[in-house]
Structures are given as C-alpha cells and as structure tokens.
Coordinates of N, CA and C in Angstrom, one line a residue:
M25 N 8.4 -17.1 -94.5 CA 7.5 -16.2 -93.8 C 8.1 -14.7 -94.0
P26 N 7.2 -13.7 -94.0 CA 7.7 -12.3 -94.2 C 8.6 -12.0 -93.1
T27 N 9.6 -11.1 -93.4 CA 10.6 -10.7 -92.4 C 10.8 -9.2 -92.4
M28 N 10.3 -8.4 -93.4 CA 10.7 -7.0 -93.4 C 9.8 -6.2 -92.5
L29 N 10.4 -5.3 -91.7 CA 9.6 -4.4 -90.8 C 9.5 -3.1 -91.6
T30 N 8.3 -2.9 -92.2 CA 8.1 -1.7 -93.0 C 7.9 -0.5 -92.2
D31 N 7.6 -0.6 -90.9 CA 7.5 0.6 -90.0 C 8.8 1.0 -89.4
R32 N 9.9 0.4 -89.9 CA 11.2 0.8 -89.5 C 12.0 1.5 -90.7
A33 N 12.9 2.3 -90.4 CA 13.7 3.0 -91.4 C 15.2 3.0 -90.9
I34 N 16.1 3.2 -91.9 CA 17.5 3.3 -91.5 C 18.0 4.7 -91.8
I35 N 18.7 5.2 -90.8 CA 19.4 6.5 -90.9 C 20.9 6.2 -90.9
R36 N 21.6 6.7 -91.9 CA 23.0 6.5 -92.0 C 23.8 7.8 -91.6
L37 N 24.8 7.6 -90.8 CA 25.7 8.7 -90.4 C 27.0 8.4 -91.0
T38 N 27.5 9.3 -91.9 CA 28.7 9.0 -92.6 C 29.7 10.1 -92.4
P39 N 31.0 9.8 -92.1 CA 32.0 10.9 -92.0 C 32.4 11.4 -93.4
L40 N 32.4 12.7 -93.6 CA 32.8 13.3 -94.9 C 34.2 13.7 -95.0
D41 N 34.9 13.5 -93.9 CA 36.3 13.9 -93.8 C 37.0 12.8 -92.9
E42 N 38.3 12.5 -93.2 CA 38.9 11.4 -92.5 C 39.2 11.8 -91.1
S43 N 39.1 13.1 -90.7 CA 39.3 13.5 -89.3 C 38.0 13.3 -88.5
E44 N 36.9 13.0 -89.1 CA 35.6 12.9 -88.4 C 35.5 11.4 -87.9
N45 N 34.9 11.3 -86.7 CA 34.6 10.1 -86.1 C 33.2 10.0 -85.7
V46 N 32.4 9.3 -86.4 CA 30.9 9.2 -86.2 C 30.6 8.7 -84.8
P47 N 31.2 7.5 -84.4 CA 30.9 7.1 -83.0 C 31.1 8.1 -81.9
A48 N 32.2 8.9 -82.1 CA 32.5 9.9 -81.1 C 31.4 11.0 -81.1
F49 N 30.9 11.3 -82.2 CA 29.8 12.3 -82.3 C 28.6 11.8 -81.6
L50 N 28.2 10.6 -81.9 CA 27.0 10.0 -81.4 C 27.1 9.7 -79.9
Q51 N 28.3 9.4 -79.5 CA 28.6 9.0 -78.1 C 28.2 10.1 -77.1
G52 N 28.3 11.4 -77.5 CA 28.0 12.5 -76.6 C 26.5 12.8 -76.7
L53 N 25.7 12.1 -77.4 CA 24.3 12.4 -77.6 C 23.4 11.4 -77.0
V54 N 23.7 10.1 -77.2 CA 22.7 9.0 -76.9 C 23.0 8.3 -75.6
T55 N 22.1 7.5 -75.2 CA 22.1 6.9 -73.8 C 23.0 5.7 -73.7
N56 N 23.4 5.1 -74.8 CA 24.2 3.9 -74.6 C 25.6 4.1 -75.2
D57 N 26.5 3.2 -75.0 CA 27.9 3.2 -75.4 C 28.0 2.7 -76.8
V58 N 28.2 3.6 -77.8 CA 28.3 3.2 -79.2 C 29.7 2.9 -79.6
S59 N 30.6 3.0 -78.6 CA 32.0 2.7 -78.9 C 32.3 1.2 -78.7
G60 N 31.4 0.5 -78.1 CA 31.5 -0.9 -77.8 C 30.9 -1.8 -78.8
P61 N 30.5 -3.1 -78.5 CA 29.9 -4.0 -79.4 C 28.5 -3.5 -79.9
L62 N 28.3 -3.6 -81.2 CA 27.1 -3.2 -81.8 C 26.5 -4.4 -82.6
P63 N 25.1 -4.4 -82.7 CA 24.2 -3.4 -82.4 C 23.9 -3.2 -80.9
C64 N 23.5 -2.0 -80.5 CA 23.0 -1.8 -79.2 C 21.7 -1.0 -79.3
Y65 N 21.0 -1.0 -78.2 CA 19.7 -0.2 -78.0 C 20.0 1.1 -77.3
A66 N 19.5 2.2 -77.8 CA 19.8 3.5 -77.3 C 18.7 4.4 -77.6
A67 N 18.8 5.6 -77.0 CA 17.8 6.7 -77.2 C 18.4 8.0 -77.2
L68 N 17.7 9.0 -77.9 CA 18.1 10.4 -77.8 C 17.0 11.0 -76.9
L69 N 17.4 11.7 -75.8 CA 16.5 12.2 -74.8 C 16.4 13.7 -74.9
S70 N 15.4 14.2 -74.2 CA 15.3 15.6 -73.9 C 16.3 16.0 -72.8
A71 N 16.5 17.2 -72.6 CA 17.5 17.6 -71.5 C 17.0 17.2 -70.1
Q72 N 15.7 16.9 -70.0 CA 15.1 16.5 -68.7 C 15.2 14.9 -68.6
G73 N 15.8 14.3 -69.6 CA 15.9 12.8 -69.5 C 14.7 12.1 -70.0
K74 N 13.8 12.7 -70.8 CA 12.6 12.0 -71.3 C 12.8 11.6 -72.7
H75 N 12.2 10.5 -73.0 CA 12.3 9.9 -74.4 C 11.9 10.8 -75.5
L76 N 12.7 10.9 -76.5 CA 12.4 11.5 -77.8 C 12.3 10.5 -78.9
F77 N 13.4 9.8 -79.0 CA 13.6 8.8 -80.1 C 14.3 7.6 -79.5
D78 N 13.9 6.4 -79.8 CA 14.6 5.2 -79.5 C 15.0 4.4 -80.7
F79 N 16.1 3.7 -80.7 CA 16.6 3.0 -82.0 C 17.7 2.0 -81.6
L80 N 18.0 1.2 -82.6 CA 19.1 0.3 -82.5 C 20.3 0.9 -83.3
V81 N 21.5 0.8 -82.8 CA 22.6 1.4 -83.5 C 23.5 0.2 -84.0
W82 N 23.7 0.3 -85.4 CA 24.5 -0.7 -86.1 C 25.8 -0.1 -86.6
A83 N 26.8 -0.9 -86.7 CA 28.1 -0.5 -87.4 C 28.1 -0.9 -88.8
D84 N 28.7 0.0 -89.7 CA 28.9 -0.3 -91.1 C 30.2 0.4 -91.5
G85 N 31.3 -0.2 -91.2 CA 32.6 0.4 -91.5 C 32.7 1.6 -90.6
A86 N 33.0 2.8 -91.2 CA 33.2 4.0 -90.5 C 31.8 4.7 -90.2
D87 N 30.8 4.1 -90.9 CA 29.4 4.7 -90.7 C 28.7 4.0 -89.5
L88 N 27.7 4.7 -89.0 CA 26.8 4.1 -88.1 C 25.4 4.2 -88.7
L89 N 24.6 3.1 -88.4 CA 23.2 3.0 -88.9 C 22.3 3.0 -87.8
L90 N 21.2 3.8 -87.8 CA 20.2 3.8 -86.8 C 18.9 3.1 -87.3
D91 N 18.5 2.1 -86.7 CA 17.3 1.3 -87.0 C 16.2 2.0 -86.1
C92 N 15.4 2.8 -86.8 CA 14.4 3.6 -86.0 C 13.0 3.5 -86.6
E93 N 12.1 4.2 -86.0 CA 10.7 4.3 -86.5 C 10.7 5.1 -87.8
A94 N 10.1 4.5 -88.8 CA 10.0 5.1 -90.1 C 9.2 6.4 -90.0
A95 N 8.1 6.4 -89.2 CA 7.2 7.6 -89.1 C 7.9 8.8 -88.5
H96 N 9.0 8.6 -87.7 CA 9.7 9.7 -87.1 C 11.2 9.8 -87.5
A97 N 11.5 9.1 -88.6 CA 12.9 9.1 -89.1 C 13.4 10.5 -89.5
D98 N 12.5 11.2 -90.2 CA 12.9 12.5 -90.7 C 13.1 13.5 -89.5
D99 N 12.3 13.4 -88.5 CA 12.4 14.2 -87.3 C 13.7 13.9 -86.6
L100 N 14.1 12.6 -86.6 CA 15.4 12.2 -85.9 C 16.6 12.8 -86.7
V101 N 16.5 12.7 -88.1 CA 17.5 13.3 -88.9 C 17.7 14.8 -88.6
K102 N 16.6 15.5 -88.4 CA 16.6 17.0 -88.1 C 17.2 17.2 -86.8
R103 N 16.9 16.4 -85.8 CA 17.4 16.6 -84.4 C 18.9 16.3 -84.4
L104 N 19.3 15.2 -85.0 CA 20.8 15.0 -85.0 C 21.5 16.0 -85.8
S105 N 20.9 16.5 -86.9 CA 21.6 17.6 -87.7 C 21.8 18.9 -86.9
M106 N 20.8 19.1 -86.0 CA 20.9 20.3 -85.1 C 22.2 20.2 -84.2
Y107 N 22.5 19.0 -83.7 CA 23.7 18.8 -82.9 C 25.0 18.7 -83.7
R108 N 24.9 18.5 -85.0 CA 26.1 18.3 -85.8 C 26.9 19.6 -85.9
L109 N 26.2 20.7 -85.9 CA 26.8 22.0 -86.1 C 27.7 22.1 -87.3
R110 N 29.0 22.3 -87.2 CA 29.9 22.4 -88.4 C 30.6 21.1 -88.7
R111 N 30.3 20.0 -88.0 CA 31.0 18.8 -88.2 C 30.7 18.2 -89.6
K112 N 31.7 17.6 -90.2 CA 31.5 17.1 -91.6 C 31.0 15.7 -91.5
I113 N 29.8 15.5 -91.2 CA 29.1 14.2 -91.1 C 27.8 14.3 -91.8
A114 N 27.6 13.4 -92.7 CA 26.3 13.3 -93.5 C 25.3 12.5 -92.6
I115 N 24.1 13.0 -92.5 CA 23.0 12.3 -91.8 C 21.8 12.3 -92.6
M116 N 21.4 11.1 -93.1 CA 20.3 11.0 -94.0 C 19.7 9.6 -94.0
R117 N 18.5 9.5 -94.4 CA 17.8 8.1 -94.6 C 18.5 7.3 -95.6
D118 N 18.6 6.0 -95.4 CA 19.2 5.1 -96.4 C 18.1 4.1 -96.8
D119 N 17.3 4.5 -97.9 CA 16.2 3.6 -98.3 C 16.6 2.4 -99.0
A120 N 18.0 2.2 -99.3 CA 18.4 1.0 -99.9 C 18.5 -0.1 -98.9
L121 N 18.3 0.2 -97.6 CA 18.4 -0.9 -96.6 C 17.0 -0.9 -95.9
A122 N 16.7 -2.1 -95.4 CA 15.5 -2.3 -94.6 C 15.8 -3.1 -93.4
V123 N 15.0 -3.0 -92.3 CA 15.2 -3.9 -91.2 C 14.4 -5.1 -91.3
H124 N 15.0 -6.3 -91.1 CA 14.3 -7.6 -91.2 C 14.4 -8.2 -89.8
W125 N 13.4 -9.1 -89.5 CA 13.2 -9.7 -88.2 C 12.7 -11.1 -88.4
S126 N 13.2 -12.0 -87.5 CA 12.7 -13.4 -87.5 C 12.6 -13.8 -86.0
P127 N 11.6 -14.6 -85.6 CA 11.5 -15.1 -84.2 C 12.5 -16.2 -84.0
V128 N 13.1 -16.7 -85.1 CA 14.0 -17.9 -85.0 C 15.3 -17.5 -85.7
P129 N 16.4 -18.1 -85.4 CA 17.7 -17.8 -86.0 C 17.6 -17.7 -87.5
H130 N 18.4 -16.8 -88.1 CA 18.4 -16.6 -89.5 C 19.8 -16.2 -90.0
A131 N 20.2 -16.7 -91.2 CA 21.5 -16.4 -91.7 C 21.8 -14.9 -91.7
G132 N 22.9 -14.5 -91.1 CA 23.3 -13.1 -91.0 C 22.6 -12.3 -90.0
A133 N 21.7 -12.9 -89.2 CA 21.0 -12.1 -88.2 C 21.7 -12.2 -86.8
V134 N 21.4 -11.2 -86.0 CA 21.9 -11.2 -84.6 C 20.8 -11.1 -83.6
P135 N 21.0 -11.6 -82.4 CA 19.9 -11.5 -81.4 C 19.6 -10.0 -81.1
D136 N 18.3 -9.7 -80.8 CA 18.0 -8.4 -80.4 C 18.7 -8.0 -79.2
P137 N 19.4 -6.9 -79.2 CA 20.3 -6.6 -78.0 C 19.5 -6.2 -76.7
R138 N 18.2 -6.0 -76.9 CA 17.3 -5.7 -75.7 C 17.0 -6.9 -74.9
L139 N 16.6 -8.0 -75.6 CA 16.2 -9.2 -75.0 C 16.2 -10.3 -76.0
P140 N 17.0 -11.4 -75.7 CA 17.1 -12.5 -76.7 C 15.8 -13.0 -77.2
D141 N 14.8 -13.0 -76.3 CA 13.5 -13.6 -76.6 C 12.8 -12.8 -77.7
L142 N 13.2 -11.6 -78.0 CA 12.6 -10.8 -79.1 C 13.0 -11.3 -80.5
G143 N 13.9 -12.2 -80.6 CA 14.3 -12.8 -81.9 C 15.5 -12.2 -82.5
Y144 N 15.6 -12.2 -83.8 CA 16.8 -11.9 -84.6 C 16.5 -10.8 -85.6
R145 N 17.5 -9.9 -85.8 CA 17.4 -8.8 -86.7 C 18.5 -8.8 -87.6
W146 N 18.3 -8.3 -88.8 CA 19.4 -8.0 -89.8 C 19.0 -6.9 -90.7
L147 N 20.0 -6.3 -91.4 CA 19.7 -5.2 -92.3 C 20.1 -5.7 -93.7
S148 N 19.2 -5.5 -94.6 CA 19.4 -5.9 -96.0 C 18.5 -5.1 -96.9
A149 N 18.5 -5.4 -98.2 CA 17.7 -4.7 -99.1 C 16.2 -4.9 -98.8
P150 N 15.3 -4.0 -99.1 CA 13.9 -4.2 -98.9 C 13.4 -5.4 -99.8
A151 N 12.7 -6.3 -99.2 CA 12.2 -7.5 -100.0 C 11.1 -8.2 -99.2
G152 N 10.1 -8.6 -99.9 CA 9.0 -9.4 -99.3 C 7.9 -8.6 -98.7
E153 N 7.0 -9.3 -98.1 CA 5.9 -8.6 -97.5 C 6.2 -8.1 -96.0
S154 N 5.3 -7.4 -95.5 CA 5.5 -6.8 -94.1 C 5.3 -7.9 -93.1
A155 N 6.3 -7.8 -92.1 CA 6.1 -8.6 -90.9 C 5.8 -7.8 -89.7
D156 N 5.3 -6.6 -89.9 CA 5.0 -5.7 -88.8 C 4.0 -6.3 -87.8
G157 N 2.9 -6.9 -88.3 CA 1.9 -7.4 -87.3 C 2.5 -8.5 -86.5
A158 N 3.3 -9.4 -87.1 CA 3.8 -10.5 -86.3 C 4.8 -10.0 -85.3
W159 N 5.6 -9.0 -85.7 CA 6.6 -8.4 -84.8 C 5.9 -7.7 -83.6
L160 N 4.9 -7.0 -83.9 CA 4.1 -6.3 -82.8 C 3.6 -7.3 -81.8
A161 N 3.0 -8.4 -82.3 CA 2.4 -9.4 -81.3 C 3.5 -10.1 -80.6
H162 N 4.6 -10.4 -81.2 CA 5.7 -11.1 -80.6 C 6.3 -10.2 -79.5
R163 N 6.6 -8.9 -79.9 CA 7.2 -8.0 -78.9 C 6.4 -7.8 -77.7
L164 N 5.1 -7.5 -77.9 CA 4.2 -7.3 -76.7 C 4.0 -8.5 -75.9
S165 N 4.1 -9.7 -76.5 CA 3.9 -10.9 -75.7 C 5.0 -11.1 -74.7
F166 N 6.2 -10.4 -74.9 CA 7.3 -10.4 -74.0 C 7.3 -9.1 -73.1
G167 N 6.3 -8.3 -73.3 CA 6.2 -7.1 -72.4 C 7.1 -6.0 -72.7
V168 N 7.6 -5.9 -74.0 CA 8.6 -4.9 -74.3 C 7.9 -3.7 -75.1
P169 N 7.9 -2.5 -74.6 CA 7.4 -1.4 -75.3 C 8.5 -0.7 -76.2
E170 N 8.1 -0.1 -77.2 CA 9.1 0.7 -78.0 C 8.3 1.8 -78.8
G171 N 9.1 2.8 -79.3 CA 8.5 3.8 -80.2 C 7.7 4.9 -79.4
R172 N 7.5 5.9 -80.2 CA 6.9 7.1 -79.6 C 5.5 6.9 -79.1
A173 N 4.7 6.0 -79.8 CA 3.3 5.8 -79.3 C 3.3 5.1 -77.9
E174 N 4.3 4.3 -77.6 CA 4.3 3.6 -76.3 C 5.2 4.3 -75.3
L175 N 6.3 4.9 -75.7 CA 7.3 5.5 -74.8 C 7.0 7.0 -74.6
G176 N 6.3 7.6 -75.5 CA 5.9 9.0 -75.3 C 7.0 9.9 -74.9
D177 N 6.8 10.8 -73.9 CA 7.8 11.6 -73.4 C 8.1 11.2 -72.0
I178 N 8.1 9.9 -71.7 CA 8.3 9.3 -70.4 C 9.8 9.3 -70.1
L179 N 10.2 9.5 -68.8 CA 11.5 9.4 -68.4 C 12.1 8.1 -68.8
W180 N 13.4 8.1 -69.3 CA 14.0 7.0 -69.9 C 14.0 5.7 -69.0
L181 N 14.4 5.9 -67.8 CA 14.4 4.7 -66.9 C 13.0 4.2 -66.6
E182 N 12.0 5.0 -66.7 CA 10.6 4.5 -66.5 C 10.2 3.6 -67.7
T183 N 10.9 3.7 -68.8 CA 10.5 2.8 -70.0 C 11.2 1.4 -69.9
N184 N 11.8 1.1 -68.8 CA 12.5 -0.1 -68.5 C 13.9 -0.2 -69.3
A185 N 14.4 1.0 -69.6 CA 15.6 1.1 -70.4 C 16.8 0.3 -69.8
A186 N 17.0 0.4 -68.5 CA 18.1 -0.3 -67.8 C 18.0 -1.8 -68.0
D187 N 16.8 -2.3 -67.8 CA 16.5 -3.7 -67.9 C 16.6 -4.2 -69.4
L188 N 16.5 -3.4 -70.3 CA 16.5 -3.7 -71.7 C 17.8 -3.3 -72.4
N189 N 18.9 -3.1 -71.6 CA 20.2 -2.7 -72.1 C 20.2 -1.5 -73.0
G190 N 19.4 -0.5 -72.5 CA 19.3 0.7 -73.3 C 20.0 1.9 -72.7
V191 N 20.8 1.7 -71.7 CA 21.5 2.8 -71.1 C 22.8 2.4 -70.5
S192 N 23.9 3.2 -70.6 CA 25.1 2.9 -69.9 C 25.3 4.0 -68.8
F193 N 25.7 3.5 -67.6 CA 25.9 4.4 -66.5 C 27.4 4.7 -66.4
T194 N 28.2 4.3 -67.3 CA 29.7 4.5 -67.2 C 30.2 5.2 -68.4
K195 N 29.4 5.5 -69.4 CA 30.0 6.0 -70.7 C 30.3 7.5 -70.7
G196 N 29.8 8.3 -69.7 CA 30.0 9.7 -69.7 C 28.8 10.4 -70.1
C197 N 28.9 11.7 -70.4 CA 27.8 12.6 -70.6 C 27.1 12.4 -71.9
Y198 N 25.8 12.6 -71.9 CA 24.9 12.6 -73.1 C 23.7 13.5 -72.8
V199 N 22.9 13.8 -73.7 CA 21.8 14.7 -73.5 C 20.8 13.9 -72.6
G200 N 20.4 14.6 -71.4 CA 19.5 14.0 -70.5 C 20.2 13.1 -69.5
Q201 N 21.5 13.0 -69.5 CA 22.3 12.1 -68.6 C 22.1 12.5 -67.1
E202 N 22.1 13.8 -66.8 CA 22.1 14.2 -65.4 C 20.9 13.6 -64.6
N203 N 19.7 13.8 -65.2 CA 18.6 13.3 -64.5 C 18.5 11.8 -64.5
T204 N 18.9 11.2 -65.6 CA 18.9 9.7 -65.7 C 19.8 9.1 -64.7
A205 N 21.0 9.6 -64.6 CA 22.0 9.1 -63.6 C 21.6 9.3 -62.2
R206 N 20.9 10.5 -61.9 CA 20.4 10.7 -60.6 C 19.3 9.8 -60.2
M207 N 18.4 9.5 -61.1 CA 17.4 8.5 -60.8 C 18.0 7.1 -60.5
N208 N 19.0 6.7 -61.2 CA 19.6 5.4 -61.0 C 20.3 5.4 -59.7
W209 N 21.1 6.5 -59.4 CA 21.9 6.5 -58.1 C 20.9 6.5 -56.9
R210 N 19.8 7.2 -57.0 CA 18.9 7.3 -55.9 C 17.9 6.1 -55.9
Q211 N 17.9 5.3 -56.9 CA 16.9 4.2 -57.1 C 15.5 4.7 -57.0
K212 N 15.3 5.8 -57.8 CA 14.0 6.5 -57.7 C 13.2 6.3 -59.0
V213 N 13.1 5.1 -59.5 CA 12.3 4.8 -60.6 C 10.9 4.5 -60.1
N214 N 10.0 5.5 -60.0 CA 8.8 5.3 -59.3 C 7.7 4.7 -60.2
R215 N 7.8 4.8 -61.5 CA 6.8 4.3 -62.4 C 7.5 3.4 -63.5
R216 N 6.7 2.6 -64.1 CA 7.2 1.7 -65.1 C 6.1 1.5 -66.2
L217 N 6.6 1.4 -67.5 CA 5.7 1.0 -68.5 C 5.5 -0.5 -68.4
V218 N 4.3 -1.0 -68.5 CA 3.9 -2.4 -68.3 C 2.9 -2.7 -69.4
V219 N 3.1 -3.9 -70.0 CA 2.1 -4.4 -71.0 C 1.2 -5.3 -70.2
V220 N -0.1 -4.9 -70.3 CA -1.2 -5.6 -69.5 C -2.3 -6.0 -70.4
P221 N -3.1 -7.0 -69.9 CA -4.4 -7.3 -70.7 C -5.2 -6.0 -70.8
L222 N -5.8 -5.8 -71.9 CA -6.6 -4.6 -72.1 C -7.8 -4.5 -71.1
A223 N -8.3 -5.6 -70.7 CA -9.4 -5.6 -69.8 C -9.0 -5.2 -68.4
A224 N -7.7 -5.3 -68.1 CA -7.2 -4.9 -66.8 C -6.5 -3.6 -66.8
S225 N -6.5 -2.9 -68.0 CA -5.8 -1.7 -68.1 C -6.5 -0.5 -67.4
D226 N -5.7 0.3 -66.8 CA -6.2 1.6 -66.2 C -6.2 2.7 -67.2
H227 N -7.4 3.0 -67.6 CA -7.5 4.0 -68.7 C -6.9 5.3 -68.4
T228 N -6.8 5.7 -67.1 CA -6.1 6.9 -66.7 C -4.6 6.9 -66.8
R229 N -4.1 5.7 -66.9 CA -2.6 5.5 -67.0 C -2.2 4.8 -68.3
R230 N -3.1 4.7 -69.2 CA -2.9 4.0 -70.5 C -2.2 4.9 -71.5
V231 N -1.1 4.4 -72.1 CA -0.5 5.2 -73.1 C -0.7 4.6 -74.5
A232 N -1.1 3.3 -74.6 CA -1.3 2.7 -75.9 C -2.2 1.5 -75.7
A233 N -3.1 1.3 -76.7 CA -4.0 0.1 -76.7 C -4.0 -0.6 -78.0
Y234 N -4.1 -1.9 -77.9 CA -4.1 -2.8 -79.1 C -5.3 -3.8 -79.0
P235 N -6.5 -3.3 -79.3 CA -7.7 -4.1 -79.1 C -7.6 -5.5 -79.8
D236 N -7.0 -5.5 -81.0 CA -7.0 -6.8 -81.7 C -6.1 -7.8 -81.0
L237 N -5.2 -7.4 -80.2 CA -4.4 -8.3 -79.4 C -4.8 -8.4 -78.0
G238 N -5.8 -7.6 -77.6 CA -6.3 -7.6 -76.2 C -5.3 -7.1 -75.2
L239 N -4.4 -6.2 -75.6 CA -3.3 -5.7 -74.8 C -3.3 -4.2 -74.7
A240 N -2.6 -3.7 -73.7 CA -2.4 -2.2 -73.6 C -1.1 -2.0 -72.9
V241 N -0.6 -0.8 -73.1 CA 0.7 -0.4 -72.4 C 0.3 0.7 -71.4
D242 N 0.5 0.4 -70.1 CA 0.1 1.4 -69.0 C 1.4 1.9 -68.4
H243 N 1.3 3.1 -67.8 CA 2.4 3.7 -67.1 C 2.0 3.7 -65.6
L244 N 2.5 2.7 -64.9 CA 2.0 2.5 -63.5 C 3.1 2.7 -62.4
R245 N 2.6 3.0 -61.3 CA 3.5 3.1 -60.1 C 4.0 1.7 -59.7
V246 N 5.3 1.7 -59.4 CA 6.0 0.4 -59.1 C 5.3 -0.3 -57.9
E247 N 5.0 0.5 -56.9 CA 4.4 -0.2 -55.7 C 3.1 -0.8 -55.9
G248 N 2.4 -0.5 -57.0 CA 1.2 -1.1 -57.3 C 1.3 -2.4 -58.2
L249 N 2.5 -2.7 -58.6 CA 2.7 -3.8 -59.5 C 2.7 -5.1 -58.8
D250 N 2.1 -6.1 -59.4 CA 2.2 -7.5 -58.9 C 3.4 -8.2 -59.6
P251 N 4.5 -8.5 -59.0 CA 5.6 -9.1 -59.7 C 5.3 -10.4 -60.4
A252 N 4.3 -11.1 -59.8 CA 4.0 -12.4 -60.4 C 3.4 -12.2 -61.8
T253 N 2.9 -11.1 -62.1 CA 2.2 -10.8 -63.4 C 3.2 -10.3 -64.5
L254 N 4.5 -10.0 -64.1 CA 5.4 -9.4 -64.9 C 6.3 -10.4 -65.6
P255 N 6.8 -10.1 -66.8 CA 7.8 -11.0 -67.4 C 9.1 -11.1 -66.6
A256 N 9.8 -12.1 -66.7 CA 11.0 -12.4 -65.8 C 12.0 -11.2 -65.9
W257 N 12.2 -10.7 -67.1 CA 13.2 -9.7 -67.3 C 12.8 -8.4 -66.5
Q258 N 11.5 -8.1 -66.5 CA 11.1 -6.9 -65.8 C 10.9 -7.1 -64.3
R259 N 10.6 -8.3 -63.9 CA 10.4 -8.6 -62.5 C 11.7 -8.4 -61.7
A260 N 12.8 -8.7 -62.3 CA 14.1 -8.6 -61.7 C 14.4 -7.1 -61.4
G261 N 14.1 -6.2 -62.3 CA 14.3 -4.8 -62.1 C 13.4 -4.2 -61.1
V262 N 12.1 -4.6 -61.1 CA 11.2 -4.1 -60.1 C 11.5 -4.5 -58.7
L263 N 12.0 -5.7 -58.5 CA 12.2 -6.3 -57.2 C 13.6 -5.9 -56.7
A264 N 14.5 -5.3 -57.6 CA 15.8 -4.9 -57.2 C 15.7 -3.9 -56.1
P265 N 16.6 -4.0 -55.1 CA 16.6 -3.0 -54.0 C 17.0 -1.6 -54.5

C-alpha cells in the first residue's frame, strides 16, 4: 500500500558550529519539550498564543527535523530564520527525505506521538504513490485536526493540543507561552476544534469541510458539546474539571 505523505515536507535544522545547540534554539520557540524523547508534536505560535505552524519534531544526530505541511514549509523556514538572528544554524528544506505513514506497524516506524490510533510514521527517501487521501480519512476518523486549514489562527489549547501531547507546561518560556499557560492554569479553554458529520456542522463555526468524507471541523463552545459524540481522547479533556 502507498505510504508517502506528499503534502508533508521536512525542514532540517543543522548546527554550523560545534558551539551551537539546535534543541536549545528550538526549545525557546516551540510549545513542546524538544530536549526529551522525540519525535514529539509541537507548534510555533503567535505572541498571543495562536497557532501559526504545527509539526512533529524528529532527532537526527545533532540536527532536528520538522515534519510539517509542505504548502507552508517555506513560510516556516522564514519564520524560524527570523528568530535565528546571528546563530550559526542552517534552516532549510530537506527534499531527500519524505514522511511516510502506515495505519499498522511498519519496520523502522514509531507510533504517532499525538495519539497511538493515528498509526505509525517514519522518515525515508521519497518513494511510491501518495497516501494523503488514506491518511486524511484515517486522521479525521479519530477526530484529530492538523494543519493551517483546520487549526487556522486558533488559540493553541483550543486545538486540543494538551490532549494530543502538543504542549509542555513545565519546559519554560516559548513564543505564546504566557497566554497558553494562563488558559491552562485558569482552566479557561472555552472552545474546541471538533470533527463532526458534515450534515450536523454549524456553518457559522465551520473551519474546514470534506464533502467526500461527509465530515467537517467546527470550532465550538465546550458547554454545547455532547461528550457521548466525542472520541475517547477528547472526551477526557472536555470533562476534566
């Protein structure tokens, strides 16, 4: 079966001097702890704590690799380069690698760090046909949104980031950390992204629609959600005090 996700790209961050530490550079920018086990799910936020880019972070020796949306990879390179200042770190796309996915275990693959039900991912040379359609259907079947089309400029915790292992509340400062930490401390996540049947979608709160799958992603108030209709991973977060 096809495994390559052609709508994903790899960005490589490489130290150009032995004094440089790429994880330390990224640690002060993104929402998750990149000094711990990798891959992990993380995002680069606006100063207000809203989503700009989401990605998976992989280790490759002294380098870090970002598994991100291909359509916005160049924008992510530019944004990271803006924060680099005078640091001797190369930030560029690595087209020699591609993201691969399988719904079942595969040699060299690891479980998706967001949710084991999402299947298995690995990085290797581009090969084979696209698995984008199968991945989209699989991901949405488990109620997991991703990417700019679905996450937009929504507050990071409203994208279900805490439930999908996309944020660390102990790692220290990063861009957008203040508002994100305040929301978590006050338990003020008033809205959530939810995958719903297209026929039941509220067009005024819809952020993405997939007519071929009969599904939509809505941005809804928590008090209006029926926990019985939510996937188990999301239900636990919505019902948490």
